[in-house]
Short mmCIF file of C-alpha atoms in Angstrom, two decimals:
data_model
loop_
_atom_site.label_atom_id
_atom_site.label_comp_id
_atom_site.label_asym_id
_atom_site.label_seq_id
_atom_site.Cartn_x
_atom_site.Cartn_y
_atom_site.Cartn_z
CA MET A 237 0.00 0.00 0.00
CA ASP A 238 1.36 3.38 -1.02
CA HIS A 239 0.90 5.82 1.87
CA THR A 240 0.60 9.33 0.50
CA ALA A 241 0.57 12.46 2.62
CA LEU A 242 -2.87 13.72 3.60
CA ASP A 243 -3.88 17.25 2.80
CA SER A 244 -7.11 19.20 2.30
CA SER A 245 -6.64 19.75 -1.44
CA ASP A 246 -8.97 18.12 -3.95
CA GLN A 247 -6.10 15.94 -5.16
CA GLY A 248 -5.14 14.84 -1.66
CA PHE A 249 -8.77 14.23 -0.71
CA ALA A 250 -9.36 12.09 -3.79
CA ALA A 251 -6.15 10.17 -3.20
CA ALA A 252 -7.19 9.38 0.39
CA ALA A 253 -10.62 8.21 -0.75
CA GLU A 254 -9.04 5.91 -3.32
CA GLN A 255 -6.63 4.49 -0.75
CA LEU A 256 -9.49 3.78 1.65
CA GLN A 257 -11.46 2.00 -1.05
CA ASP A 258 -8.42 -0.17 -1.69
CA LEU A 259 -8.22 -0.96 2.03
CA VAL A 260 -11.82 -2.19 2.02
CA ILE A 261 -11.15 -4.39 -1.02
CA ASP A 262 -7.87 -5.78 0.31
CA SER A 263 -8.94 -6.41 3.93
CA LYS A 264 -10.26 -9.83 4.91
CA ASP A 265 -12.64 -8.50 7.57
CA VAL A 266 -13.59 -5.41 9.57
CA SER A 267 -10.79 -5.91 12.10
CA GLY A 268 -8.30 -6.15 9.29
CA PHE A 269 -9.66 -2.98 7.71
CA LEU A 270 -9.41 -1.05 10.98
CA SER A 271 -5.83 -2.17 11.50
CA GLU A 272 -4.91 -1.09 7.99
CA LEU A 273 -6.79 2.17 8.56
CA CYS A 274 -4.73 2.97 11.65
CA GLU A 275 -1.45 2.20 9.92
CA PHE A 276 -2.45 4.21 6.87
CA SER A 277 -3.57 7.15 9.02
CA ALA A 278 -0.39 7.19 11.11
CA LYS A 279 1.97 7.01 8.13
CA SER A 280 0.01 9.56 6.13
CA PHE A 281 -0.31 12.13 8.92
CA SER A 282 3.31 11.60 9.91
CA ALA A 283 4.32 12.39 6.33
CA SER A 284 2.11 15.46 6.01
CA MET A 285 3.03 16.84 9.45
CA GLY A 286 6.73 16.12 9.16
CA MET A 287 6.87 14.25 12.47
CA GLU A 288 5.91 10.84 13.77
CA VAL A 289 2.40 10.39 15.15
CA VAL A 290 0.52 7.23 16.14
CA CYS A 291 -3.17 6.44 15.74
CA ALA A 292 -5.87 4.27 17.26
CA VAL A 293 -9.57 3.73 16.65
CA THR A 294 -12.01 3.60 19.56
CA LEU A 295 -15.24 1.76 18.81
CA HIS A 296 -18.52 1.81 20.74
CA ARG A 297 -20.90 -0.87 19.54
CA HIS A 298 -23.48 -3.13 21.18
CA ARG A 299 -22.93 -1.18 24.44
CA ARG A 300 -19.27 -2.14 24.47
CA LEU A 301 -16.38 0.29 24.31
CA ASN A 302 -12.97 -0.89 23.17
CA THR A 303 -9.85 0.01 21.27
CA ALA A 304 -10.61 -1.68 17.97
CA ALA A 305 -7.28 -1.09 16.22
CA TRP A 306 -3.97 0.72 16.57
CA SER A 307 -0.92 1.62 14.52
CA THR A 308 1.54 0.64 17.28
CA PRO A 309 1.29 -1.06 20.70
CA ASP A 310 1.89 2.35 22.30
CA ALA A 311 -1.10 3.79 20.43
CA ARG A 312 -3.26 1.06 21.93
CA LYS A 313 -1.98 1.89 25.41
CA PHE A 314 -2.60 5.62 24.93
CA ASP A 315 -6.16 4.95 23.77
CA GLU A 316 -6.96 2.58 26.61
CA ILE A 317 -5.79 5.08 29.22
CA GLN A 318 -8.82 7.29 28.70
CA GLN A 319 -11.11 4.27 28.72
CA GLY A 320 -9.68 3.45 32.12
CA PHE A 321 -10.52 6.95 33.35
CA GLY A 322 -13.86 6.91 31.54
CA GLU A 323 -13.23 10.33 30.03
CA GLY A 324 -10.97 12.07 27.56
CA PRO A 325 -10.91 13.87 24.21
CA CYS A 326 -11.63 10.85 22.03
CA LEU A 327 -14.54 9.65 24.15
CA HIS A 328 -15.88 13.20 24.11
CA ALA A 329 -15.52 13.28 20.32
CA MET A 330 -17.62 10.12 20.08
CA GLU A 331 -20.27 11.42 22.47
CA THR A 332 -20.64 14.84 20.83
CA GLN A 333 -19.73 13.88 17.26
CA THR A 334 -17.38 16.86 17.17
CA THR A 335 -13.62 17.07 16.70
CA VAL A 336 -11.80 17.51 20.02
CA LEU A 337 -8.30 18.95 20.31
CA VAL A 338 -5.96 18.85 23.27
CA ARG A 339 -3.24 21.36 22.48
CA ASP A 340 -1.06 20.52 25.50
CA THR A 341 -1.80 17.71 27.95
CA ARG A 342 0.35 19.48 30.54
CA THR A 343 -2.02 22.44 30.77
CA ASP A 344 -5.46 21.38 29.46
CA PRO A 345 -7.92 21.55 32.41
CA ARG A 346 -10.79 19.48 30.96
CA TRP A 347 -9.61 15.95 31.88
CA PRO A 348 -6.85 16.46 34.47
CA ASP A 349 -6.25 12.81 35.38
CA TYR A 350 -6.15 11.69 31.77
CA CYS A 351 -3.97 14.59 30.67
CA GLN A 352 -1.55 14.06 33.52
CA ALA A 353 -1.17 10.39 32.58
CA MET A 354 -0.61 11.21 28.92
CA ALA A 355 1.88 13.97 29.70
CA ALA A 356 3.83 11.54 31.87
CA LEU A 357 4.14 9.29 28.82
CA GLY A 358 5.38 12.17 26.67
CA GLN A 359 2.18 12.51 24.61
CA LEU A 360 1.54 16.23 24.59
CA SER A 361 -1.01 16.70 21.76
CA VAL A 362 -4.13 14.65 21.09
CA LEU A 363 -6.70 14.95 18.31
CA GLY A 364 -9.96 13.00 18.40
CA VAL A 365 -12.07 12.91 15.24
CA PRO A 366 -15.50 11.20 15.34
CA LEU A 367 -16.60 8.49 12.91
CA ALA A 368 -20.37 8.05 12.58
CA LEU A 369 -21.40 4.48 11.84
CA ASP A 370 -24.61 2.57 11.19
CA GLU A 371 -27.16 1.37 13.73
CA GLY A 372 -26.15 3.71 16.52
CA ALA A 373 -22.51 2.62 16.61
CA THR A 374 -19.87 5.30 16.99
CA ALA A 375 -16.12 5.44 16.67
CA ALA A 376 -13.27 7.93 16.80
CA LEU A 377 -9.92 8.21 15.12
CA ASN A 378 -7.35 9.23 17.72
CA ILE A 379 -4.05 10.84 16.77
CA PHE A 380 -1.28 11.21 19.37
CA ALA A 381 1.83 13.38 19.10
CA THR A 382 4.82 14.10 21.34
CA VAL A 383 4.97 17.82 20.47
CA PRO A 384 2.57 20.34 22.07
CA ASP A 385 0.13 22.34 19.94
CA VAL A 386 1.14 20.44 16.79
CA PHE A 387 -2.29 20.15 15.15
CA ASP A 388 -2.74 23.35 13.17
CA PRO A 389 -6.03 24.30 11.46
CA GLY A 390 -4.92 22.80 8.16
CA THR A 391 -4.11 19.47 9.77
CA ILE A 392 -7.43 19.44 11.62
CA THR A 393 -9.31 20.14 8.40
CA SER A 394 -7.43 17.33 6.66
CA ALA A 395 -8.23 14.97 9.53
CA GLU A 396 -11.93 15.81 9.35
CA LEU A 397 -12.05 15.35 5.58
CA PHE A 398 -10.18 12.10 5.92
CA ALA A 399 -12.56 10.93 8.66
CA SER A 400 -15.58 11.64 6.45
CA GLN A 401 -14.15 9.23 3.89
CA ALA A 402 -12.95 6.74 6.50
CA GLN A 403 -16.41 6.42 8.05
CA ARG A 404 -17.93 5.70 4.65
CA ALA A 405 -15.31 3.04 4.00
CA LEU A 406 -15.85 1.57 7.47
CA ARG A 407 -19.61 1.38 6.91
CA LEU A 408 -18.95 -0.45 3.66
CA ALA A 409 -16.52 -2.84 5.35
CA VAL A 410 -19.07 -3.58 8.10
CA ARG A 411 -21.84 -4.22 5.56
CA ILE A 412 -19.60 -6.51 3.51
CA GLY A 413 -18.62 -8.35 6.68
CA VAL A 414 -22.25 -8.81 7.73
CA ARG A 415 -23.24 -10.10 4.31
CA GLN A 416 -20.25 -12.43 4.22
CA GLN A 417 -21.22 -13.81 7.62
CA LEU A 418 -24.80 -14.33 6.44
CA ALA A 419 -23.52 -16.11 3.34
CA ASP A 420 -21.26 -18.33 5.46
CA ASP A 421 -24.14 -19.13 7.82
CA LEU A 422 -26.42 -19.97 4.89
CA ARG A 423 -23.74 -22.17 3.32
CA ALA A 424 -23.23 -24.01 6.61
CA ALA A 425 -26.97 -24.45 7.00
CA MET A 426 -27.27 -25.81 3.47
CA GLU A 427 -24.38 -28.21 4.03
CA SER A 428 -25.95 -29.37 7.28
CA ARG A 429 -29.32 -29.82 5.58
CA THR A 430 -27.69 -31.82 2.78
CA THR A 431 -25.99 -34.11 5.30
CA ILE A 432 -29.26 -34.71 7.14
CA ASP A 433 -31.10 -35.42 3.89
CA LEU A 434 -28.39 -37.89 2.84
CA ALA A 435 -28.58 -39.66 6.20
CA ALA A 436 -32.36 -39.84 5.95
CA GLY A 437 -32.00 -41.33 2.47
CA ILE A 438 -29.64 -44.01 3.79
CA ILE A 439 -32.09 -44.92 6.55
CA MET A 440 -34.97 -45.01 4.05
CA GLY A 441 -33.03 -47.42 1.85
CA GLN A 442 -31.92 -49.67 4.70
CA ASN A 443 -35.22 -49.75 6.53
CA ARG A 444 -37.63 -49.37 3.59
CA CYS A 445 -39.41 -46.57 5.36
CA SER A 446 -40.73 -43.11 4.51
CA GLN A 447 -38.74 -39.90 4.83
CA HIS A 448 -40.91 -38.91 7.79
CA GLU A 449 -40.07 -42.20 9.53
CA ALA A 450 -36.38 -41.83 8.68
CA MET A 451 -36.29 -38.34 10.21
CA ALA A 452 -38.03 -39.66 13.30
CA ILE A 453 -35.30 -42.33 13.64
CA LEU A 454 -32.56 -39.70 13.26
CA THR A 455 -34.23 -37.39 15.76
CA LYS A 456 -34.61 -40.19 18.29
CA ALA A 457 -30.95 -41.13 17.86
CA SER A 458 -29.93 -37.50 18.32
CA SER A 459 -31.93 -37.23 21.54
CA GLY A 460 -30.81 -40.60 22.87
CA ARG A 461 -27.13 -39.89 22.24
CA ASN A 462 -27.39 -36.24 23.33
CA LYS A 463 -25.77 -35.16 20.08
CA LYS A 464 -26.82 -32.60 17.51
CA LEU A 465 -28.91 -33.95 14.67
CA ARG A 466 -26.38 -32.88 12.05
CA ASP A 467 -23.56 -34.63 13.93
CA VAL A 468 -25.50 -37.89 14.08
CA ALA A 469 -26.29 -37.52 10.38
CA ALA A 470 -22.67 -36.75 9.51
CA GLY A 471 -21.49 -39.83 11.39
CA LEU A 472 -23.90 -42.05 9.49
CA VAL A 473 -23.00 -40.56 6.10
CA SER A 474 -19.25 -40.84 6.74
CA SER A 475 -19.62 -44.53 7.70
CA PHE A 476 -21.61 -45.36 4.59
CA ASP A 477 -19.09 -46.33 1.89
CA GLY A 478 -21.33 -48.38 -0.35
CA VAL A 479 -21.31 -51.47 1.87
CA PRO A 480 -24.70 -52.26 3.43
CA VAL A 481 -24.73 -51.17 7.07
CA THR A 482 -27.23 -51.51 9.85
CA THR A 483 -28.96 -48.19 10.43
CA HIS A 484 -31.40 -49.04 13.20
CA PHE A 485 -31.13 -46.46 16.01
CA ASP A 486 -33.79 -47.92 18.28
CA SER A 487 -31.36 -49.24 20.87
#
């Protein structure tokens, strides 16, 4: 992946959008996309700002708050600090859906415990940019820097434009992931149904009974053995290799 510097120009905005689309296509799942997003964000902002920054994504979904992805292990730690305190710029960005800037953690009075902890770790500037998602879920892109007051208006504008594209890409990644999971579930259900039908067919042939009677035999065996119906069916099908077998499950 080619990480280009982010800026607020039309060319830079279009380039970021294209890169994010590629991330969605290349990622195997939502977690993979978020990890790639953090790495892309950190490298791109580091290039455009001329200094190293690290990034993390905080995600609030299904009443659970967690650090979903990070560009470095330190970024994860920085993000989890405010979750431990239950307050901070990135959580506030998620709650208010507004960009939150901490110019200097040594002097910002809004979250004194959080800021003191971050300053002790040498993280002096923090930028939290909200990401609006589907179905009430929220997220925030968190950017951490070791230099105070490093996020100028141009950088903030670039971050907000980037976030507007990132949230669209994340929505797409989530929808693709949901549909893929549904497809996998349907495929598994179809395979299970096929196995059960095959087992019922074997029982019908061996016992010269109806499909209804064969299913009753399978169901009874499943209950008697305390095993799932599909597992009982799979065991019967795997043992049937063309040689007549006894398929009575009454005992």
